[in-house]
mmCIF file of C-alpha atoms and ligand atoms in Angstrom:
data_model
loop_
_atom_site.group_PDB
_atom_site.id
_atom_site.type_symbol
_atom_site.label_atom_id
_atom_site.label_comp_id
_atom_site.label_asym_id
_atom_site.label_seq_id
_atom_site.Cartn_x
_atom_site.Cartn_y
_atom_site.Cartn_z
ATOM 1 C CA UNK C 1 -12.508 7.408 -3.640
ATOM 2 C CA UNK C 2 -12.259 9.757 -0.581
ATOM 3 C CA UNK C 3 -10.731 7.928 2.810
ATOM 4 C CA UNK C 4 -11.867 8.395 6.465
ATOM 5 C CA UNK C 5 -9.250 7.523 8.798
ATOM 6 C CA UNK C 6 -10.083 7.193 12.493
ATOM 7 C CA UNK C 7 -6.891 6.383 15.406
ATOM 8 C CA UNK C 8 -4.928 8.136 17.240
ATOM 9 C CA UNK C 9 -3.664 12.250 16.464
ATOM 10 C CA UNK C 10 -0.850 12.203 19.256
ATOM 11 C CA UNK C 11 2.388 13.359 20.623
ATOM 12 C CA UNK C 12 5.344 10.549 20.583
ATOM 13 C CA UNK C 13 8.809 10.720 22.473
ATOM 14 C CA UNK C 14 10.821 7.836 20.750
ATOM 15 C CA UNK C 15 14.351 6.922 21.485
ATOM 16 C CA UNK C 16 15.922 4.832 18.935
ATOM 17 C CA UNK C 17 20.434 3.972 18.737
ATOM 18 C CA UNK C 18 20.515 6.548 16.070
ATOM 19 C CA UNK C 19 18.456 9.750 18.493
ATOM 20 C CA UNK C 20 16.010 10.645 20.203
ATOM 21 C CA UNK C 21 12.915 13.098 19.767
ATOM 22 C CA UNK C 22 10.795 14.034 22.701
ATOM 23 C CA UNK C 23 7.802 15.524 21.692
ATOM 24 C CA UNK C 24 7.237 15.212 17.570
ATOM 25 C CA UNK C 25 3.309 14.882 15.872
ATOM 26 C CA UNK C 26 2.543 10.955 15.604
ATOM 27 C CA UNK C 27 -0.342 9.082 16.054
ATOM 28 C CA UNK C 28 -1.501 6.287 13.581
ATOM 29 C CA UNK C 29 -4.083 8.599 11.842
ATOM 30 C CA UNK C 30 -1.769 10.901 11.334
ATOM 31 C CA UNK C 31 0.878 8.117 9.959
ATOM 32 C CA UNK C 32 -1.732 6.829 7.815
ATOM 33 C CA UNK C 33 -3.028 10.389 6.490
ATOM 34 C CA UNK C 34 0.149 11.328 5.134
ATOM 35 C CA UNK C 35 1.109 8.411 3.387
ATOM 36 C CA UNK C 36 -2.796 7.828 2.030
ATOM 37 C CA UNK C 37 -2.751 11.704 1.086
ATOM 38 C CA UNK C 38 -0.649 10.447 -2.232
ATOM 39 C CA UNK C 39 -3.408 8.553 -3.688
ATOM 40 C CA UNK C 40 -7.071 10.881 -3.228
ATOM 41 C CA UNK C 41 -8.732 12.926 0.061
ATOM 42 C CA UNK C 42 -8.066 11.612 3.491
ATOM 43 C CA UNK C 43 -10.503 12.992 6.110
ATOM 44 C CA UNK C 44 -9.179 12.294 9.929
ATOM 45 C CA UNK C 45 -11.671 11.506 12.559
ATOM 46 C CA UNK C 46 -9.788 11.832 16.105
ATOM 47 C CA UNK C 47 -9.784 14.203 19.424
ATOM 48 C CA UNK C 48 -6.549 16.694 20.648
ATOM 49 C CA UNK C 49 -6.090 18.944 23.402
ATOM 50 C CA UNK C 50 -5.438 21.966 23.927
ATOM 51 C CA UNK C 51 -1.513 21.552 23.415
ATOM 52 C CA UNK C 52 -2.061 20.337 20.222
ATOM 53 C CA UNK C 53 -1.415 23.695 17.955
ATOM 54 C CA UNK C 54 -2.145 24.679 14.533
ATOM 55 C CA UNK C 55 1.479 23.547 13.247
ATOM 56 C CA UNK C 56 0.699 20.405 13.485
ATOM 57 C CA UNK C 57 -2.765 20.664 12.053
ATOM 58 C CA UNK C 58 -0.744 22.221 9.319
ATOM 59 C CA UNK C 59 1.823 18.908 8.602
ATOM 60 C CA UNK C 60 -1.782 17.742 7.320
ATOM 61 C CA UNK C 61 -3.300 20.461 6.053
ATOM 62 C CA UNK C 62 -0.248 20.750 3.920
ATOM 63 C CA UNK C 63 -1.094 17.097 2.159
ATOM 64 C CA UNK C 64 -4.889 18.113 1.537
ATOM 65 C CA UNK C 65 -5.629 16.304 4.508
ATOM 66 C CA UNK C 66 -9.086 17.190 6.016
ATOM 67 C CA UNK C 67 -8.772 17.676 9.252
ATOM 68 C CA UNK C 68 -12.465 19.492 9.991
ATOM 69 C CA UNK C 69 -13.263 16.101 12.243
ATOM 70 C CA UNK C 70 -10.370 16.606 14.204
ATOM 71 C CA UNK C 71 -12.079 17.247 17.479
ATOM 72 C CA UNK C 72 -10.185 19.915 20.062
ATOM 73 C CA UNK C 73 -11.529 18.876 23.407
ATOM 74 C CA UNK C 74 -11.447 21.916 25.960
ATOM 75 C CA UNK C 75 -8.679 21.500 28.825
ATOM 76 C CA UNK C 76 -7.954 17.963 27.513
ATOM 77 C CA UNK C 77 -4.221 16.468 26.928
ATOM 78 C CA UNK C 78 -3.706 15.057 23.370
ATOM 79 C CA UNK C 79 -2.411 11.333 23.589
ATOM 80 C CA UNK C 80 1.311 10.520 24.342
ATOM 81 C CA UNK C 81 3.173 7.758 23.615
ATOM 82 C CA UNK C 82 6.813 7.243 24.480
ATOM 83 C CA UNK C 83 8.731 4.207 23.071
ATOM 84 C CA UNK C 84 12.199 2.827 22.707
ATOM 85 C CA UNK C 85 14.210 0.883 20.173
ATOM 86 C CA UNK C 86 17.466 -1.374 20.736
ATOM 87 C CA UNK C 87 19.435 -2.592 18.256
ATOM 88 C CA UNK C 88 16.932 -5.176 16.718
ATOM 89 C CA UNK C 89 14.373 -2.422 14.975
ATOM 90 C CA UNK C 90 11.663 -4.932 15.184
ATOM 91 C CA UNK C 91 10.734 -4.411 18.876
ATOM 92 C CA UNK C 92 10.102 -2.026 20.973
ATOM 93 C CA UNK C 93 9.237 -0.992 24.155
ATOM 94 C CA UNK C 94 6.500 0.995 25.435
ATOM 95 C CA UNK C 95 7.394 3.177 28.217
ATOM 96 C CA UNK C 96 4.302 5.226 28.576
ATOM 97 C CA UNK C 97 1.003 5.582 27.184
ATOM 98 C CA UNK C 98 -1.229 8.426 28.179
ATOM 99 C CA UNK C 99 -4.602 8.247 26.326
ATOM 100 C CA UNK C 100 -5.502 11.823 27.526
ATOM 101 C CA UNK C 101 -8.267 13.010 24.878
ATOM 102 C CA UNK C 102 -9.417 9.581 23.797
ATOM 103 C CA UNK C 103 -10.696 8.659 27.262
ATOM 104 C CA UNK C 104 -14.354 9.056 27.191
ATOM 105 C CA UNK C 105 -14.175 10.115 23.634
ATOM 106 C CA UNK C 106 -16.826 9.380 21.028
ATOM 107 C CA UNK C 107 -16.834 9.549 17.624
ATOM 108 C CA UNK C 108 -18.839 12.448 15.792
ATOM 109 C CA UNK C 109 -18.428 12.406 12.191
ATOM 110 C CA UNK C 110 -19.756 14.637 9.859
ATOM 111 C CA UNK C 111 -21.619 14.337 6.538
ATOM 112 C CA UNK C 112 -18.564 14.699 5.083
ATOM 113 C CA UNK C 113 -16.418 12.067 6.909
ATOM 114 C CA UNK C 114 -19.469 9.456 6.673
ATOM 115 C CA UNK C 115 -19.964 10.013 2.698
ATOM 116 C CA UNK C 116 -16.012 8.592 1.969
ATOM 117 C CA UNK C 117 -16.380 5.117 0.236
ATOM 118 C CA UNK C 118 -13.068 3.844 1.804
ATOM 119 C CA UNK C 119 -12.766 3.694 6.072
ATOM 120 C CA UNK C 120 -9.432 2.833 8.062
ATOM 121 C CA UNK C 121 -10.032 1.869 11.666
ATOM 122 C CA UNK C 122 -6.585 2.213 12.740
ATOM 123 C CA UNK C 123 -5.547 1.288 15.785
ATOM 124 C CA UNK C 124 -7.963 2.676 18.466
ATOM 125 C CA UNK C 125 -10.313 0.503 21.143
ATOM 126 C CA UNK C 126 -12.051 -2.036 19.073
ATOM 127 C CA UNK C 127 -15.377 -0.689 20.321
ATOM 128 C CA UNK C 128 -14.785 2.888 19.136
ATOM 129 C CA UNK C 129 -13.603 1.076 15.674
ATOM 130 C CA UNK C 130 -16.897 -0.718 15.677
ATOM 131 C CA UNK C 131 -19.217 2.504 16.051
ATOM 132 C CA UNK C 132 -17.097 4.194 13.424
ATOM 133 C CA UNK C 133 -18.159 1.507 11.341
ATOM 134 C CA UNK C 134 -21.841 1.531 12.009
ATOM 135 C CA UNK C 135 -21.245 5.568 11.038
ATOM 136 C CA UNK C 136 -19.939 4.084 7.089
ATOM 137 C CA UNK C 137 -22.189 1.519 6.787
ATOM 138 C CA UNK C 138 -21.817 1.709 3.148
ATOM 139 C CA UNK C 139 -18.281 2.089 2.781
ATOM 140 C CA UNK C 140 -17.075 -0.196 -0.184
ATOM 141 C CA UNK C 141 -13.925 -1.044 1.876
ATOM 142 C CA UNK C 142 -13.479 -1.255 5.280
ATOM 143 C CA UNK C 143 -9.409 -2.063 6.705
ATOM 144 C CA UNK C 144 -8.627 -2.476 10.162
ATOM 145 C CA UNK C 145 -5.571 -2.374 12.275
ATOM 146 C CA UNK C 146 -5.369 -2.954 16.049
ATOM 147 C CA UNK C 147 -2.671 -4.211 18.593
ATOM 148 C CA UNK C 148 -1.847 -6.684 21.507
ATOM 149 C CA UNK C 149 -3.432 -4.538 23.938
ATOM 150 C CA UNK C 150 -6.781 -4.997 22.839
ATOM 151 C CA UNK C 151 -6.370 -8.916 21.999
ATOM 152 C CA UNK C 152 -5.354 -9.193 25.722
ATOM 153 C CA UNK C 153 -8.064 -6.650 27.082
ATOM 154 C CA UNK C 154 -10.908 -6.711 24.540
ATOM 155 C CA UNK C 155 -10.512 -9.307 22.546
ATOM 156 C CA UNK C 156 -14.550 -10.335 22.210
ATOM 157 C CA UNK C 157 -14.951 -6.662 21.046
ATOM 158 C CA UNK C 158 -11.803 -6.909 18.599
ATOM 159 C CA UNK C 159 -13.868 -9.875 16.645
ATOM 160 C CA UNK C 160 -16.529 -8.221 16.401
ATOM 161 C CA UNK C 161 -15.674 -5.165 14.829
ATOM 162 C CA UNK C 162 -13.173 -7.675 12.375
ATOM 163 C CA UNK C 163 -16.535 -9.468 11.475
ATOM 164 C CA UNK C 164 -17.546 -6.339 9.909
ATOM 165 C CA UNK C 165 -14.474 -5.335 7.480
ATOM 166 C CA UNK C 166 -13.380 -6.380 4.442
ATOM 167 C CA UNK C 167 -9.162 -6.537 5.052
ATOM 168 C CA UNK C 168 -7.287 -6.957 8.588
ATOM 169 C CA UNK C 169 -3.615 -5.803 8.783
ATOM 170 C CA UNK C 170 -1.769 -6.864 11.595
ATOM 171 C CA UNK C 171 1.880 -7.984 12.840
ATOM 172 C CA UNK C 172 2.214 -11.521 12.274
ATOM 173 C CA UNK C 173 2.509 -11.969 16.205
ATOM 174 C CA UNK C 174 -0.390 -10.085 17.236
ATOM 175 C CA UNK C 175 -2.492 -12.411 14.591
ATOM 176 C CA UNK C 176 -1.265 -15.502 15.978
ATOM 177 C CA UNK C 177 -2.140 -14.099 19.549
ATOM 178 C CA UNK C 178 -5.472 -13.405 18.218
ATOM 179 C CA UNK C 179 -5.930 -16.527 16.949
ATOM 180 C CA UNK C 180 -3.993 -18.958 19.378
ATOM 181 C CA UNK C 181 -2.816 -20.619 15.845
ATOM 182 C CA UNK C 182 1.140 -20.595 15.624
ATOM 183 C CA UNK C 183 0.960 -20.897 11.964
ATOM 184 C CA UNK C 184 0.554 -17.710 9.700
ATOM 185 C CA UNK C 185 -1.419 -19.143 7.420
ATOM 186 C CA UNK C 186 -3.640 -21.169 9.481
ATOM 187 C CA UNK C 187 -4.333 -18.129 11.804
ATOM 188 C CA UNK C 188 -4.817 -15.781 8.481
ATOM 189 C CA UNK C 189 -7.342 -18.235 7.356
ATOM 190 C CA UNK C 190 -9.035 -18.294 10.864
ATOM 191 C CA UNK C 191 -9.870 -14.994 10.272
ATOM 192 C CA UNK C 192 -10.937 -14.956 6.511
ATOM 193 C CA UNK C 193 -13.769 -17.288 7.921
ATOM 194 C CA UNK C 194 -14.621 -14.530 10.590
ATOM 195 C CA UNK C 195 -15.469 -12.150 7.172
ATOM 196 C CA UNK C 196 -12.904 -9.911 5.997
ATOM 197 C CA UNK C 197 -11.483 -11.390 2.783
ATOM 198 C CA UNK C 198 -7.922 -10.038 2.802
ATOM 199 C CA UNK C 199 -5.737 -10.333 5.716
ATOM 200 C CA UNK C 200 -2.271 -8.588 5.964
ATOM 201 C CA UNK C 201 0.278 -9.751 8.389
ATOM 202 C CA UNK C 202 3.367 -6.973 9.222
ATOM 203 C CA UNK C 203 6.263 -8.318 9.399
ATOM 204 C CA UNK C 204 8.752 -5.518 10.126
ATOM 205 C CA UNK C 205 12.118 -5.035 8.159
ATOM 206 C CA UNK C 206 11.061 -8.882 6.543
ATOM 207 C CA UNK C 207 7.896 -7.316 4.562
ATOM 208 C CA UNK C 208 4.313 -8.016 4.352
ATOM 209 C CA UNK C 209 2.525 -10.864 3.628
ATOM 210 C CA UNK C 210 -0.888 -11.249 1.940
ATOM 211 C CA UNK C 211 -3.469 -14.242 2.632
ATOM 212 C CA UNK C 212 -7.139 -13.964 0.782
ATOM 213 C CA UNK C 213 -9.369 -16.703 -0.144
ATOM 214 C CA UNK C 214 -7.768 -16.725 -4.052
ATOM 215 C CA UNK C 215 -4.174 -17.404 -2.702
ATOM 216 C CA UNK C 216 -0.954 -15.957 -1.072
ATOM 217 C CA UNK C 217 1.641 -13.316 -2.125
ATOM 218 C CA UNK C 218 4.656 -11.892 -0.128
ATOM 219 C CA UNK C 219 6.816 -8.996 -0.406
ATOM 220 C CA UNK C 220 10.231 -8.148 1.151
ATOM 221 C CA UNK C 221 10.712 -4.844 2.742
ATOM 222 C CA UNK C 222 12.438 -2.268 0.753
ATOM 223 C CA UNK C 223 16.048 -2.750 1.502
ATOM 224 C CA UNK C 224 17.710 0.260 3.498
ATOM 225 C CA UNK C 225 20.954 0.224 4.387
ATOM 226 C CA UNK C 226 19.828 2.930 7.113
ATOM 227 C CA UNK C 227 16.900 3.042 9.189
ATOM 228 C CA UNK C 228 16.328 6.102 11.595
ATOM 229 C CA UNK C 229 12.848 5.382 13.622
ATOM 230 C CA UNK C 230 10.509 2.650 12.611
ATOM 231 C CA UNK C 231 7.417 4.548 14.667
ATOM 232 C CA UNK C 232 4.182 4.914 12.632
ATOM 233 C CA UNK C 233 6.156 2.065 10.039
ATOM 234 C CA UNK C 234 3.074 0.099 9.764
ATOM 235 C CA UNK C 235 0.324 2.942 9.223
ATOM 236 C CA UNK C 236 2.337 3.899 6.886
ATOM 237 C CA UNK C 237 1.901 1.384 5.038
ATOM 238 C CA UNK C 238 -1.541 1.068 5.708
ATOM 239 C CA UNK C 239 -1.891 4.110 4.375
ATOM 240 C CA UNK C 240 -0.218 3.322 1.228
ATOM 241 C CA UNK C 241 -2.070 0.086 0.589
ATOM 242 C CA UNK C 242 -5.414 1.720 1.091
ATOM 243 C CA UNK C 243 -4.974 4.657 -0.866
ATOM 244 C CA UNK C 244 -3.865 2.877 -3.568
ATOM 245 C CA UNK C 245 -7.160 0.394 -3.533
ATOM 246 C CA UNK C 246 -8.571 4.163 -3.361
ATOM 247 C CA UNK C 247 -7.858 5.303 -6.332
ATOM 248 C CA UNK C 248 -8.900 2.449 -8.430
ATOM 249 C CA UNK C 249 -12.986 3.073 -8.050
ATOM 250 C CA UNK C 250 -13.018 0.845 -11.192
ATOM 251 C CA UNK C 251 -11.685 -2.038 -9.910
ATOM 252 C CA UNK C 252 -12.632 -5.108 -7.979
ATOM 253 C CA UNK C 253 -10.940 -4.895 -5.111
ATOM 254 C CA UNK C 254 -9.444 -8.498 -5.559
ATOM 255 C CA UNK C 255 -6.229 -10.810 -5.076
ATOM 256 C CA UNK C 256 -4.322 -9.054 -7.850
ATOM 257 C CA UNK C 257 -5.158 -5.747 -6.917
ATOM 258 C CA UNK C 258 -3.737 -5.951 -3.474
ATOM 259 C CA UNK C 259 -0.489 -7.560 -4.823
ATOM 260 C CA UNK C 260 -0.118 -3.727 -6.217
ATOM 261 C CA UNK C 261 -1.633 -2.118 -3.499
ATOM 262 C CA UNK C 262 1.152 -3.723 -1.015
ATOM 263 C CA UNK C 263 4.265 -2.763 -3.100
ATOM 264 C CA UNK C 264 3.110 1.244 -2.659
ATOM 265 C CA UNK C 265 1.987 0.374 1.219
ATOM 266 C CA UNK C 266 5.971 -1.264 1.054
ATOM 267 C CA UNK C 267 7.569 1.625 -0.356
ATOM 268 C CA UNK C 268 5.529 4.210 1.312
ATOM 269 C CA UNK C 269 6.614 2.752 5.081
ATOM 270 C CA UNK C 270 10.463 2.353 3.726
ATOM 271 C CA UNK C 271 10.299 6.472 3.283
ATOM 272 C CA UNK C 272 8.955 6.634 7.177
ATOM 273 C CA UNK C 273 11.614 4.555 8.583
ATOM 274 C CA UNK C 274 14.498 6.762 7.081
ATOM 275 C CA UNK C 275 14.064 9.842 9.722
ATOM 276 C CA UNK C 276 11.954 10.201 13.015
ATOM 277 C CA UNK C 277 8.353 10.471 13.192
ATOM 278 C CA UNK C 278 6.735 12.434 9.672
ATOM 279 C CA UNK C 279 9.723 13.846 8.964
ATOM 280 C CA UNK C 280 10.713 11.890 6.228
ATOM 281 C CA UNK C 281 7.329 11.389 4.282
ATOM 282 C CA UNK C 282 6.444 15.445 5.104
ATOM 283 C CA UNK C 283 8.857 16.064 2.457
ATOM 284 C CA UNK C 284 8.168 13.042 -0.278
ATOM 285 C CA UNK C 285 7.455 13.001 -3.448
ATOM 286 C CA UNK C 286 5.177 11.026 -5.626
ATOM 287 C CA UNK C 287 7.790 10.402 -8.277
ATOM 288 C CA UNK C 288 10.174 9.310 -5.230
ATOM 289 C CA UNK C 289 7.135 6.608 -4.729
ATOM 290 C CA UNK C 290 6.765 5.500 -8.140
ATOM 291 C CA UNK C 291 10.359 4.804 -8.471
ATOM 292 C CA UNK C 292 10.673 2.878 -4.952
ATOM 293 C CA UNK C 293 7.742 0.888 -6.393
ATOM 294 C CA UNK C 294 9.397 0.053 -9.908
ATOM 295 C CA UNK C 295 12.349 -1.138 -7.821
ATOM 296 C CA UNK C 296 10.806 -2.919 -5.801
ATOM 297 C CA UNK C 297 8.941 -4.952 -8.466
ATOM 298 C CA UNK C 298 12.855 -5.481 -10.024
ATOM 299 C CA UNK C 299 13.859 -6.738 -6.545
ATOM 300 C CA UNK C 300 11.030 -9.127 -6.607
ATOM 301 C CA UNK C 301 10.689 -11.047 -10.154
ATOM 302 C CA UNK C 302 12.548 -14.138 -11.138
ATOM 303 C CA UNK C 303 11.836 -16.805 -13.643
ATOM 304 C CA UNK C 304 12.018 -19.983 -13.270
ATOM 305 C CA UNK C 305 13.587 -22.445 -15.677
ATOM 306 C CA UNK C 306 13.082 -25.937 -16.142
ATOM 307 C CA UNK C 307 15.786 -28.082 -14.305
ATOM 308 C CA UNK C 308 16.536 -31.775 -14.396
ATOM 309 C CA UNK C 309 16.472 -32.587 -10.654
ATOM 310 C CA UNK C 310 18.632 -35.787 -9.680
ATOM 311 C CA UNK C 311 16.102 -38.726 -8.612
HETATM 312 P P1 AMP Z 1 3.210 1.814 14.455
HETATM 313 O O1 AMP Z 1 4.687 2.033 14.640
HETATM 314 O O2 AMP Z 1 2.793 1.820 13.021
HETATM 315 O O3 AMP Z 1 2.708 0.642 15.202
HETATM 316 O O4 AMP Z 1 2.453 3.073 15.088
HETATM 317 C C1 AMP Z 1 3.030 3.916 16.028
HETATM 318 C C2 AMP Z 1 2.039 5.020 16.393
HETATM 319 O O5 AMP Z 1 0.959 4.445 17.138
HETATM 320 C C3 AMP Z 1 2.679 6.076 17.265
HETATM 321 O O6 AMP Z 1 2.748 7.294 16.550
HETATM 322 C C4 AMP Z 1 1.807 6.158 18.520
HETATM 323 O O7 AMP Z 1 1.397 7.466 18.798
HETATM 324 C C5 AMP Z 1 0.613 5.296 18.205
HETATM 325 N N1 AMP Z 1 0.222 4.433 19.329
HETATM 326 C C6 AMP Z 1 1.029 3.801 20.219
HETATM 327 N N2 AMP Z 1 0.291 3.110 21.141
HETATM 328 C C7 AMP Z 1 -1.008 3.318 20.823
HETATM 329 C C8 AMP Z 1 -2.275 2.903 21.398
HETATM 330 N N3 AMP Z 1 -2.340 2.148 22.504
HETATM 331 N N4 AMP Z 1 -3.416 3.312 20.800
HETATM 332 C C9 AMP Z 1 -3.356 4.086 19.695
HETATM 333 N N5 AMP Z 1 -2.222 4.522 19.121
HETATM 334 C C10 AMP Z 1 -1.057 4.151 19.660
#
């Protein structure tokens, strides 16, 4: 089934201990469209400027990825983000943010873009994520990521757009934030009874975790002995999860479904993390993919045996 994606199309400077890049393509869109280009058509929805040139439409043009709703806005600056890493990969700092484009910007989306059965709100203004939405309203699967930002700023908004999707993903700490509930679980379930009914909490180089109303699975992350620049880490994975519900039309989109869909969302974001910005995934390969996935799954079985326990 064909994917709209709508976020941010931007230019990142990222320093991390192992380099530094100061102006590379990013943007969760963009994150998201390459890794959900694997699985079936990605349309992007999202505004540049006029710095934003045609080789870096190409990065997605070279993955399929339809990029006819990617809006140039006349004597407007595409959106900037510049971030830093220390040693612990799991936080960062935000040193700048420059929305540029995406101030004032509204959402046009064309016959094409509002015919795809499957619609990522990545991270964007939860109002903007909510009149995408309205655009789909047929969409037989609607994910949604967002960030601390708009929890602090916009949180009324936030819940209201969540009230209309079917699967949230979000760092663990941003869904405790958005929930005031210090427990995982309890704040996952706090917002199964908003609506959606999956919710995915990120939890950096520890894995993913999935809550739904049939039950509870976890993954690890894929183990790398060498991670370059986590940035765009979690669309990534988005983007794997998603486009692997994608391509199962036949399916119910249920508990055991998006056990699978998290181990390709898992190995997808352990490519990203292995060089700065797209670099990494620009070049993958599906059979690279399928055999992070199969080692994964190794990583993660066991069987238990029975076991006298001492009284
Ligand atoms: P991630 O590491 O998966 O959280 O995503 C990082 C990407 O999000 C970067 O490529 C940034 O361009 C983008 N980004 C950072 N801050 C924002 C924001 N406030 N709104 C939208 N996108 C953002």
């Amino acid at each position: 089934m064909p994917i709209t994606v709508v976020g941010s199309i931007a230019f990142d400077a990222v320093t991390t201990p192992f380099g530094q890049r100061e102006r590379m393509l990013g943007g969760a869109a963009v994150h998201f469209a390459l890794a959900a280009s694997f699985f079936d058509e990605v349309r992007v929805v999202g505004p540049v400027g006029d710095d934003f040139g045609e080789a870096e439409l190409d990065v997605l043009r070279r993955r399929r990825v339809d990029v006819g709703d990617v809006e140039r806005i006349p004597g407007g600056r595409t959106f900037f983000w510049r971030g830093e890493y220390g040693w612990d990969l799991n936080s960062r700092e935000t040193l700048d943010t420059q929305l540029g484009v995406f101030e004032g910007f509204s959402p046009k989306l064309s016959d094409t873009s509002r015919s795809s059965d499957v619609l990522f709100l990545a991270n964007i203004q939860p109002d903007l994520q909510y009149d995408v939405r309205s655009q789909l309203p047929d969409a037989r699967f609607v994910a949604l990521d967002s960030m601390n930002l708009w929890i602090d700023i916009a949180r009324d908004s936030l819940v209201r757009v969540i009230e209309q999707v079917d699967c949230v993903i979000l760092n663990d700490a941003e869904l405790r934030q958005l929930t005031a509930k210090p427990n995982l679980i309890s704040a996952a379930r706090e917002v199964l009874s908003w609506g959606p009914r999956a919710v995915v909490a990120k939890q950096g180089e520890y894995g993913a975790a999935l809550v739904t109303a049939e039950g509870f699975f976890a993954l690890p992350a894929y183990p790398l002995e060498e991670v370059i620049d986590p940035t765009g880490a979690g669309d990534t994975f988005a983007g794997g999860l998603v486009g692997y519900l994608a391509h199962h039309p036949q399916s119910e989109i249920e508990h055991t479904l998006l056990t699978r869909a998290m181990a390709y969302g898992t190995a997808l974001a352990s490519f990203n993390v292995e060089a700065f910005g797209t670099e990494r995934v620009e070049r993958l390969s599906g059979e690279e993919i399928a055999a992070r996935v199969e080692e994964l799954e190794g990583f993660t079985r066991f069987e238990s045996t029975p076991l006298q326990l001492l009284a």
